[in-house]
Every structure is written in C-alpha cells, then in structure tokens.
Coordinates of C-alpha atoms (C1' of nucleotides) in Angstrom, one line a residue:
Chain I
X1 CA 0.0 0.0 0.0
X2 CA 0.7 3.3 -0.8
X3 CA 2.4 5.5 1.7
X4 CA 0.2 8.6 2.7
X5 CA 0.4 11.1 0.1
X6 CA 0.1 13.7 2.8
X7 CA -3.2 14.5 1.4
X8 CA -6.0 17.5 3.6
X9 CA -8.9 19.0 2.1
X10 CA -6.9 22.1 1.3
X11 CA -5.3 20.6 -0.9
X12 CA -8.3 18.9 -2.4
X13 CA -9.9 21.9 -2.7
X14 CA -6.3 23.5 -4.2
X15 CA -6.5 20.8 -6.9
X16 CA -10.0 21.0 -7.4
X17 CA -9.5 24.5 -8.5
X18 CA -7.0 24.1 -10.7
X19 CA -9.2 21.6 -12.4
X20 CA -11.8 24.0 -13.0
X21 CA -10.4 26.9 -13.6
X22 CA -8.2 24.5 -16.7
X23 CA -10.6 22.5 -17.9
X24 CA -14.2 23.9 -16.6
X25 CA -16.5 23.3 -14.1
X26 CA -18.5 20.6 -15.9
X27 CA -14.8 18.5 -15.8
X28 CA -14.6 18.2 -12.6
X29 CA -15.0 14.6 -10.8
X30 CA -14.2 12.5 -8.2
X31 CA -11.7 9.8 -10.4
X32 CA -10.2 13.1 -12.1
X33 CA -9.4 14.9 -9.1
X34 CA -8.1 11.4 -7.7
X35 CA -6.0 11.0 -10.5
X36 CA -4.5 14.3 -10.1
X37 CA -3.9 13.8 -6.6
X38 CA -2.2 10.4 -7.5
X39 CA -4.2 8.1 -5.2
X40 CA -7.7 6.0 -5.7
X41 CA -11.1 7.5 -6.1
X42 CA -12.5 6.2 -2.9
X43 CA -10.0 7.4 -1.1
X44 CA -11.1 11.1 -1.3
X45 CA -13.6 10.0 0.7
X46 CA -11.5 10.4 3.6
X47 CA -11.1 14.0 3.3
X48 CA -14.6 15.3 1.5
X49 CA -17.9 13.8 1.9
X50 CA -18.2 13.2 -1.8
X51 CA -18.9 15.3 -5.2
X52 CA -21.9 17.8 -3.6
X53 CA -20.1 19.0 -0.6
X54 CA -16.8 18.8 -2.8
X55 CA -18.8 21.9 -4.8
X56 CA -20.5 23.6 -2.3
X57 CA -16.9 24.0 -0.6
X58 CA -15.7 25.8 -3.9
X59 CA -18.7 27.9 -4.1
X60 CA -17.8 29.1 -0.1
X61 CA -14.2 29.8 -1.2
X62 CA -15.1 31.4 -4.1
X63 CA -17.0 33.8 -2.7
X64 CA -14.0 34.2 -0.1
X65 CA -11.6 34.9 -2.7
X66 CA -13.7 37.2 -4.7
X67 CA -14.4 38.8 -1.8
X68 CA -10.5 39.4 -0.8
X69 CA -10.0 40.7 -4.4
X70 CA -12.5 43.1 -3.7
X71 CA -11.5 44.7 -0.8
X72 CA -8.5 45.0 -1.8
X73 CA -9.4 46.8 -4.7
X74 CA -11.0 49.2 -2.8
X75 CA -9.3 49.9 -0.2
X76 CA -7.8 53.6 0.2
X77 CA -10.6 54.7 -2.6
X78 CA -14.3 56.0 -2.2
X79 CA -16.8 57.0 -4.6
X80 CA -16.8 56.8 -8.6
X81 CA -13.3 55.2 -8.3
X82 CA -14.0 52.5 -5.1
X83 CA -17.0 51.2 -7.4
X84 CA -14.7 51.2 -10.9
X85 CA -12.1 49.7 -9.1
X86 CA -14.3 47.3 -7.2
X87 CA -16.1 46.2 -10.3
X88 CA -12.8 45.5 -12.2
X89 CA -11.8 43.4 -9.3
X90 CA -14.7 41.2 -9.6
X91 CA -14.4 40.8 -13.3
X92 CA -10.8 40.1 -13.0
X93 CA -11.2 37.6 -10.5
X94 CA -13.6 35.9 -13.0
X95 CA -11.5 35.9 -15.9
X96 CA -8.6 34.6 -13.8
X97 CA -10.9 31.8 -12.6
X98 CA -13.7 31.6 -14.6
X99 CA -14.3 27.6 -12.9
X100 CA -14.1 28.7 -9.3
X101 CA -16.2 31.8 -10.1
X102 CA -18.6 29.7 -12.3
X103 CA -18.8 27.7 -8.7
X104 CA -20.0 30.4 -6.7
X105 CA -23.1 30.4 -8.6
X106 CA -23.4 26.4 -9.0
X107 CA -23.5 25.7 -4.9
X108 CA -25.5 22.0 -4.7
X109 CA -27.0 23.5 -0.8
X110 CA -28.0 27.7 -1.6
X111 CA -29.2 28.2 2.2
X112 CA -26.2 26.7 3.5
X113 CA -25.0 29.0 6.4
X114 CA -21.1 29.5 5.3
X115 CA -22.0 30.0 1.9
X116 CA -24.9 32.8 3.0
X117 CA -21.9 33.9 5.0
X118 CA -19.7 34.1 2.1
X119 CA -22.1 36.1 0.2
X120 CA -23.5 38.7 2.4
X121 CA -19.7 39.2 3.1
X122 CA -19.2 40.1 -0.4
X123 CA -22.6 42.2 -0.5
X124 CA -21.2 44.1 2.4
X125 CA -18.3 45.9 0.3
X126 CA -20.7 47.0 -2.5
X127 CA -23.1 48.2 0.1
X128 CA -20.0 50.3 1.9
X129 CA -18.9 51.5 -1.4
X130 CA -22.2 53.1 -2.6
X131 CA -23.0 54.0 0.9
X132 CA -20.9 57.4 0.4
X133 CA -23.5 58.0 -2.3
X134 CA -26.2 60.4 -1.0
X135 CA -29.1 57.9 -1.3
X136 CA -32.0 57.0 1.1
X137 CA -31.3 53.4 2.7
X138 CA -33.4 51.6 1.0
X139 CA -32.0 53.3 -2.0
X140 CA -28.6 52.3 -1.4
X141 CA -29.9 48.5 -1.0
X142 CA -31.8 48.8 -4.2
X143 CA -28.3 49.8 -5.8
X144 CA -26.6 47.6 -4.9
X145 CA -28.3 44.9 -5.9
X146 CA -28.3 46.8 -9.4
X147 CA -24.6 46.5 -9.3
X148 CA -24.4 43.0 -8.3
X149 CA -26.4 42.1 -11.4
X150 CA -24.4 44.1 -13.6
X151 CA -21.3 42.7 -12.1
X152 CA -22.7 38.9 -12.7
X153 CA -24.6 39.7 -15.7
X154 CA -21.6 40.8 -17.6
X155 CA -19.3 38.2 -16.4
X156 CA -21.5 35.5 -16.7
X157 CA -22.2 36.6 -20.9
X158 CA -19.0 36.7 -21.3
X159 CA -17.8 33.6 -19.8
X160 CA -20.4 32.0 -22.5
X161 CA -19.4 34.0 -25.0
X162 CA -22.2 35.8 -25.3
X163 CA -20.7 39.0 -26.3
X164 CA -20.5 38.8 -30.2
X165 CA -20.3 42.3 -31.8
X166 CA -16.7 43.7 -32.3
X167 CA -16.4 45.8 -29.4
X168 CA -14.1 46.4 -26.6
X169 CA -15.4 44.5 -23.6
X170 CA -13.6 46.3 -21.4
X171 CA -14.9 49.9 -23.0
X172 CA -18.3 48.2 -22.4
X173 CA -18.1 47.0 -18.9
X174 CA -16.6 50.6 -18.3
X175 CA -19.4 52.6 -20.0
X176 CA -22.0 49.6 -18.0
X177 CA -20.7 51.1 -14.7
X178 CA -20.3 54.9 -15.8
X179 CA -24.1 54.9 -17.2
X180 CA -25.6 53.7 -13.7
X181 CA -23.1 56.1 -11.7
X182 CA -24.3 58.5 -13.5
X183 CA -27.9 57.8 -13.0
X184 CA -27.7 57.2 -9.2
X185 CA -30.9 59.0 -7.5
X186 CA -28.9 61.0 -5.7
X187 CA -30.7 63.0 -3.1
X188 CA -30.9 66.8 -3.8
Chain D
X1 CA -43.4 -4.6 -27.9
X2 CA -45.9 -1.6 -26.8
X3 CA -47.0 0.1 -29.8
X4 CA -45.7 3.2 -31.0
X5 CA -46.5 6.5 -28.6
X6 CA -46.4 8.7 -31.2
X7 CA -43.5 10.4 -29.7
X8 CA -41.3 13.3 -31.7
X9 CA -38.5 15.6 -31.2
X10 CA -40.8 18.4 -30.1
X11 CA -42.7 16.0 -27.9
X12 CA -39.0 14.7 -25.8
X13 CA -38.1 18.2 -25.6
X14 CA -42.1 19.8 -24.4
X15 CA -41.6 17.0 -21.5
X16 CA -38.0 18.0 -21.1
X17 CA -39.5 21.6 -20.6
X18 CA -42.0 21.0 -18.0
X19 CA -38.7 18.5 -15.8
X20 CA -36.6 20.8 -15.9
X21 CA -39.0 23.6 -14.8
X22 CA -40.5 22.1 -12.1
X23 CA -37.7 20.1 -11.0
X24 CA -34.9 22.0 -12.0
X25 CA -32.3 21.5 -14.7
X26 CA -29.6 19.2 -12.8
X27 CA -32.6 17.0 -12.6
X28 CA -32.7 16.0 -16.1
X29 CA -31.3 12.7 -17.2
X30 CA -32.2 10.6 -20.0
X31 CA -34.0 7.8 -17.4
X32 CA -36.7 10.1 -15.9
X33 CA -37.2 11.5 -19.4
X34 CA -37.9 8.1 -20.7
X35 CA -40.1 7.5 -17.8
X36 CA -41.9 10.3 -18.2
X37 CA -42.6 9.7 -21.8
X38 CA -43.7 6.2 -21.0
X39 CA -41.1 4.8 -23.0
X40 CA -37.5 2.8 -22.4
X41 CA -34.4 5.0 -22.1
X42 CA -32.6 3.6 -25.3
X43 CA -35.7 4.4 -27.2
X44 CA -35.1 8.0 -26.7
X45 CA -31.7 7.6 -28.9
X46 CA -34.9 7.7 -31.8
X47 CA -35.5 11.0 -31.3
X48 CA -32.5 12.8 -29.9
X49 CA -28.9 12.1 -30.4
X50 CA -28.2 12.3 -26.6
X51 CA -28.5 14.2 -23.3
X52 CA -26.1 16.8 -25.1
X53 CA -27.7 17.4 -27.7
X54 CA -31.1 17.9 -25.9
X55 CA -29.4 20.1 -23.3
X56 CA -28.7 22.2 -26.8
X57 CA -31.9 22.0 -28.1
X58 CA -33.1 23.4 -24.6
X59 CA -30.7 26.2 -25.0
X60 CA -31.7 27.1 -28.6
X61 CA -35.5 26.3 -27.8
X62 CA -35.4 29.0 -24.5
X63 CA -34.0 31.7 -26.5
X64 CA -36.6 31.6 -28.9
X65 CA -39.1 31.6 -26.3
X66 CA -37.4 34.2 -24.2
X67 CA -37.4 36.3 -27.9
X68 CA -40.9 35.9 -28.2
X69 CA -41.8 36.9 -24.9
X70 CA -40.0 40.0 -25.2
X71 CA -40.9 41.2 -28.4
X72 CA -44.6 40.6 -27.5
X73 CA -43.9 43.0 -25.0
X74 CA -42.3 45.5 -26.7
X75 CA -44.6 45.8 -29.4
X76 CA -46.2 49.2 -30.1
X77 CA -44.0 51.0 -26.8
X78 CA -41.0 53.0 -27.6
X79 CA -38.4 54.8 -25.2
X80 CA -38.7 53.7 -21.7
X81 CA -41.7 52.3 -21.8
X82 CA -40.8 49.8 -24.2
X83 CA -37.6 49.4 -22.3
X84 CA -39.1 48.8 -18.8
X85 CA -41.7 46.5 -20.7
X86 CA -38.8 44.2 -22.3
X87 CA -37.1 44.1 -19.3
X88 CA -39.9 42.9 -17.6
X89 CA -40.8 40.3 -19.6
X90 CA -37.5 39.0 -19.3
X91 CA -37.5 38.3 -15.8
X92 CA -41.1 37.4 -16.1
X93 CA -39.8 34.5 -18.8
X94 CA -37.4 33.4 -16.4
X95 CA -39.5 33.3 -13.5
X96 CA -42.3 31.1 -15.3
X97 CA -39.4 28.9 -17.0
X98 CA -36.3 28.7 -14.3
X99 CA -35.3 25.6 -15.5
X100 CA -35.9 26.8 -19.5
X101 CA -34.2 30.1 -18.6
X102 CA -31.0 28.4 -17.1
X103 CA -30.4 26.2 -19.8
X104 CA -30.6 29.0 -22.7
X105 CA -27.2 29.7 -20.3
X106 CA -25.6 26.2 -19.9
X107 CA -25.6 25.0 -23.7
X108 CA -22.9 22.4 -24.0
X109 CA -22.3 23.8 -27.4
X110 CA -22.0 27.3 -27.4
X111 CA -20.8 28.0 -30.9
X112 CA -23.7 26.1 -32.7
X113 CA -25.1 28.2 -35.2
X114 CA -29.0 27.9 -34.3
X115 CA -27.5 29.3 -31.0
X116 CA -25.9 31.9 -32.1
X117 CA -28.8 32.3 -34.4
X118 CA -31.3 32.5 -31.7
X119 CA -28.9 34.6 -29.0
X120 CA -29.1 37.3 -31.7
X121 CA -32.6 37.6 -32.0
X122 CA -32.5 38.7 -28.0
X123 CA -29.7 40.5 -28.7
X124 CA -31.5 42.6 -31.7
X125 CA -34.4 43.5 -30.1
X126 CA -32.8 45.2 -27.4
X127 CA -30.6 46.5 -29.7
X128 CA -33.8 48.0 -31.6
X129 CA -35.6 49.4 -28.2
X130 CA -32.4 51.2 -27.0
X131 CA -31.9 52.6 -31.1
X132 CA -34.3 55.2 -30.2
X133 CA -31.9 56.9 -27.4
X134 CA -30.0 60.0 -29.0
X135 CA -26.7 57.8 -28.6
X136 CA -23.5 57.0 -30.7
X137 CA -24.4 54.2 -32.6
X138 CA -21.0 52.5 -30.6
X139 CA -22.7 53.4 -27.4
X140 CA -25.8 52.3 -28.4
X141 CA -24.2 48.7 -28.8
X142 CA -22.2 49.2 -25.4
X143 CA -25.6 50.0 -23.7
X144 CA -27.4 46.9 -25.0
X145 CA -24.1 44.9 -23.1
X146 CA -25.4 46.6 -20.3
X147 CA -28.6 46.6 -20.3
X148 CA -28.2 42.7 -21.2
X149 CA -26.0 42.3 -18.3
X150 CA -28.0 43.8 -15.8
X151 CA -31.3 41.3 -17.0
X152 CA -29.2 38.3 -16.9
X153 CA -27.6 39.0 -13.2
X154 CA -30.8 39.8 -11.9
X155 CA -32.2 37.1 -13.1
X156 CA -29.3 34.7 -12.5
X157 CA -28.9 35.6 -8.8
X158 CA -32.8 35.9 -8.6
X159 CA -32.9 32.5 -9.2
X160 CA -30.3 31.2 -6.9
X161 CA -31.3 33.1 -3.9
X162 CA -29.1 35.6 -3.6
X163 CA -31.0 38.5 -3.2
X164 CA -31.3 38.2 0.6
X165 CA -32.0 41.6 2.4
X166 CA -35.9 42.1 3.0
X167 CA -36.7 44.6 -0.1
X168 CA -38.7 44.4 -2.5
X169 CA -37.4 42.4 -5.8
X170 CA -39.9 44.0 -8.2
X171 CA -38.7 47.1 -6.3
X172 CA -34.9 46.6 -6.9
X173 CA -35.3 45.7 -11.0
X174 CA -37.5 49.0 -11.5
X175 CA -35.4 51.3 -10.2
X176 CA -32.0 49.3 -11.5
X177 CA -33.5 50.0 -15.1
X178 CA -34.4 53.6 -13.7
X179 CA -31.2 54.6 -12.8
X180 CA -29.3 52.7 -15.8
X181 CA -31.8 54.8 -18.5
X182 CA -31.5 57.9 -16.6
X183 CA -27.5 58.1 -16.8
X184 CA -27.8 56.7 -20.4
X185 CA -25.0 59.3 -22.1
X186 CA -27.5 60.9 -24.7
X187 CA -26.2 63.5 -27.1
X188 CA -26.5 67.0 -26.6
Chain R
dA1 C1' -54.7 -6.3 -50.3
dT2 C1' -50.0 -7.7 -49.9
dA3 C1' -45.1 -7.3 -49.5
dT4 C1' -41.3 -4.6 -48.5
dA5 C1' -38.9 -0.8 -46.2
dA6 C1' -38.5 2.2 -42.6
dT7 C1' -38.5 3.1 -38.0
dA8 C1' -39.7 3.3 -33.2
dA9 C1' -40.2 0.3 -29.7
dC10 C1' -37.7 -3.3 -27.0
dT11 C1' -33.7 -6.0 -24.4
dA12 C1' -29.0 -6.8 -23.4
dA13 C1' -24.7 -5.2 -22.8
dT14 C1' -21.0 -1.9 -22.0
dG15 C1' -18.4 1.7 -20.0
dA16 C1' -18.2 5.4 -16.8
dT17 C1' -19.3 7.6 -12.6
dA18 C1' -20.1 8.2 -7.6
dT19 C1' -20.3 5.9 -3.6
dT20 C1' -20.2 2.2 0.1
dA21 C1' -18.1 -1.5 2.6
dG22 C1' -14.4 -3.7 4.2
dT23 C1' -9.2 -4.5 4.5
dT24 C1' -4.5 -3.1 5.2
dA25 C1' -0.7 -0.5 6.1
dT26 C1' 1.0 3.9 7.8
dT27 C1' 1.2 7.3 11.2
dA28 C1' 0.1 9.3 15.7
dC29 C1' 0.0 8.8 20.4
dA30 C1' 0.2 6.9 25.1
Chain J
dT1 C1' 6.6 -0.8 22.2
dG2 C1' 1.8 -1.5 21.6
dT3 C1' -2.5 0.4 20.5
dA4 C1' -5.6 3.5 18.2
dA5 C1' -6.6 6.4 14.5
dT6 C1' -6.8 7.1 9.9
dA7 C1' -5.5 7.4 5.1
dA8 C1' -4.5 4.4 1.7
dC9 C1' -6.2 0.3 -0.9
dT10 C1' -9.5 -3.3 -3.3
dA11 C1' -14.0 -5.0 -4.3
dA12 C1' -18.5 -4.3 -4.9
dT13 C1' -22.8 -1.8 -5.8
dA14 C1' -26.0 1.3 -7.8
dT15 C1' -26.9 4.5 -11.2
dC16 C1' -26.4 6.7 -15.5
dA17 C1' -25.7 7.4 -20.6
dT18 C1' -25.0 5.1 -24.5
dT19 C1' -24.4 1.4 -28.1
dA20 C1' -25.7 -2.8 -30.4
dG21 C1' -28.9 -5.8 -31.9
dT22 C1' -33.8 -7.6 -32.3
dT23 C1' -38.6 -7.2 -32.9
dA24 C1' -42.9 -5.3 -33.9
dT25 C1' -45.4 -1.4 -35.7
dT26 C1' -46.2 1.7 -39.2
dA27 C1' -45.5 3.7 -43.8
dT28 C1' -45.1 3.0 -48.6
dA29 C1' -45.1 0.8 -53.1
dT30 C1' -47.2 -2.3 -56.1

DNA sequence: ATATAATAACTAATGATATTAGTTATTACA
DNA sequence: TGTAATAACTAATATCATTAGTTATTATAT
C-alpha cells in the first residue's frame, strides 16, 4: 500500500481548482481529481464527503476569494473610483478563474449557512462603497443589488461567449458602470 | 413490444421543458425523461442524439421563447416604456421557466449556429428598443451589453437566492432599469 | 390487399461515474 | 513498544448514458 500522500482538504480543494479553472467546471470529478492527486477515487472520501459537498466548498471559497480581491481593490478609494475599481476586481477575479467563479453560482445546498456567509460578506463591500452616495437606505440597498447584477450579468455573458459584436469588452463594462453612476438618484 | 406512442422531437423536448421547470435543470437525465414519456431509455436515442444534444436543443429552444416573450412586450412601446416592458418580460420569462431560462445559459455547445442564431434575435431587439436613445451608434451597442447584463444578473442571482435583504425584488429591477436609463449618455 | 422498407419500440450489454463496505498499512499517540 | 486512529487500498454496488442488436409497428409501393 501506498504510503500517505500527505493529502488534507486544502489541498483537495487547491487541486479541485486548478481543475476547473483549466478545464471547466462541468470537468470536474471524483476519479479526475483522484488521479491528479495520485491516489484511488475512494480514497477522497476520507477528506470530503463526496462530489456535492466537494462543490458547495468551492462555491464558499469562491466567494471568499472574490471577496479578498475586492477589498483590496478598494481599499484607500471612495466614490466613482472605489466602485470602478471594485467592479474590475470582480471581473478580473472571473477571468482569472472563470471555474471557481462559475462555482460560486453552481453551490448543490443555496441556504447553507457558510455560503450565506460568504455572500453577504461580499454584499457588504458593495453596500460600503455606494454607501458614500447620498441615497436614502433603502435606495442604497436597491443599488446595490443593481450592481451586483451588472457585475454577474456581464461576467457570466461573457464567460459563455455571449458578447459577439466587435467591441471592446472592457470599453463596455466601463461605460455599463459609468451609465448607472451617472444615473444614481442622488438625493438633492 | 408496446405500440408506437407517437412520440417526436418536439414531444422529448415539451416534457423536457416542463422536468426541468419544475424540477430543476440538474434533474434532467435521459431515465426520468424516458419514464416520463412512457417509454425505455434507449428508445429516446430515436429522437435525440443524446442528453447533449437535448441540453442544446433546450438552450436554442429558451431563447426563442425568451425572444418571443420579449418582443410581444415591446410591441407598439418606444423609449422607456418599451424598455421597462422588455425588461420585464425578461424576468417574467425566467421566472415562469427557471429551469428553461437556465439552460438557454448552460448550452454544452456554445458555438452552434442555431444558437448563435437565436442569441441574436435577443440580442436585436434590445438592440432596436435602446436605437431610439439619441446615442453613438457604438454606445448604443455598449448600452445593450449593459442593459443585457443587468437582466441576466438579476435574473441569475434571482434564481439562486441571492438576493437576501428584506426589499422588495420588483422594487430593486425597476429602479435598476431607472437609474441605468436615466444616466444613459444621450447627445446633446 | 400484400409485400417490403423504414423506423420506433424493446432487451442486453457496455463503459463510466459516484459511492459504500471492508481490509490493510501507515502514522500518531500513550 | 503496543494500541488507536486514519488514510491508503480493493471489491462491490448502484446508477447513469449510450451502443448494439432484435422485434414489432407503421408507412409506402405495387
């Protein structure tokens, strides 16, 4: 027998990533990840319950990491550029790991409390960044969900390709943000 | 051998429709298809070439829909209204179809023709409904990214719960559109 | 009406996948 | 050093998608 590979769930999760983020989210499985790990399918049992809580772990630390891009995008920065910045930190963190992002919105358990944790936790830097915005409250809430579905929206086209015409994504994404800065309901 | 049950392409994927909308579109397999339709698995092979290629189909089929639904909405309206009107029959679409709606976004083929085909459609008509705005025709196609984006996030994070904070959804997508069309960078 | 062709149903089999059960050897700990 | 814990293994199981081949139903030609 084998001696122990010296094998935790980090670096399950570690390979697991790489996985995705190479080959795509639908790739990913228990005898491929146990082949990259060099030991025997079953054997992951030992460190992860098996495929569904193998994804809903990558959805929690995807959310983690796109939440530590993020913040430190925006820290030091408030207003127009905390959001521009912000927002290019999400889509970055996308393109960079289009499988662990694509996991964040593919968790098997959605009410799960870490992953709920993981969100709002991401939620809570968009809410801080447009809270220097002179909006009621409720406002505020209202935007930010507006910017959360731009953010998604426009990485999750793109990921699919769904962005044909020959123009600049970037110039797009840019103008995306500008256009509902612009339009804020700022209180007068 | 059971006589024929008059089963066709359109018939697999009308069933395939009503699975995966009520019980969501990891749900679908070719077994509880088969079941459904009173027939054997391997008979299914008749009709489609495979859970791929029905899981296309699906994605080609939703589009169409979803282009239907928002060109019957936008009919006769200009400007904003036919703007909020679109929109809303977007998320209206997905709300009715979840399962329909999410696999117009998980195509395993996503350079098909037909897809492309049908993605364009969508694409067009908001394309059309935001022509109207006194933009640069290149902002004019940056805007429908947007505008595109924000539907598809909504919806998208709609769908999997992540909308959390006690507010109202309907709420949230108005004024998102609101503020988007109100910073919209019109000519002077 | 009959014979032939086409095809949609079936069964059996195969390969792949996730998982469970049990065994064994390695490592940790007393 | 001996015992307990555990991570590795193998074997087995259940499920799934698919292929191959057979059979019966239906369509078509005469």
């Amino acid at each position: 027998m084998a001696p122990r590979a010296g094998i935790d769930v980090d670096t399950v999760l570690q390979k697991a990533v790489e996985i995705i983020d190479r080959d795509g989210y639908e790739d990913l499985s228990i005898g491929k990840l146990a082949k990259a790990l060099s030991i025997r399918p079953p054997s992951l049992y030992n460190h992860i319950g098996g495929l569904s809580e193998l994804k809903q772990r990558l959805a929690v630390l995807g959310c983690g990491k796109l939440y530590e891009q993020m913040i430190r995008a925006a820290v030091g920065l408030s207003g127009d550029d905390a959001v521009y910045a912000l927002s290019l930190a999400y889509v970055y963190f996308a393109r960079q790991h289009r499988g662990l992002y694509e996991a964040t919105f593919r968790a098997p358990y959605l009410h799960a409390p870490d992953l709920k944790e993981a969100q709002e936790k991401v939620v809570q830097i968009v809410v801080q960044v447009l809270a220097v915005y002179e909006l009621d409250e409720e406002t505020t809430l209202h935007m930010v969900r507006g910017l959360r579905s731009m953010l998604h929206g426009f990485t999750s086209i793109e990921q699919t390709g769904g962005f044909g015409l020959p123009l600049n994504l970037d110039e797009s994404f840019h103008m995306m943000i500008k256009t509902f800065l612009k339009g804020l309901p700022i209180k007068k």
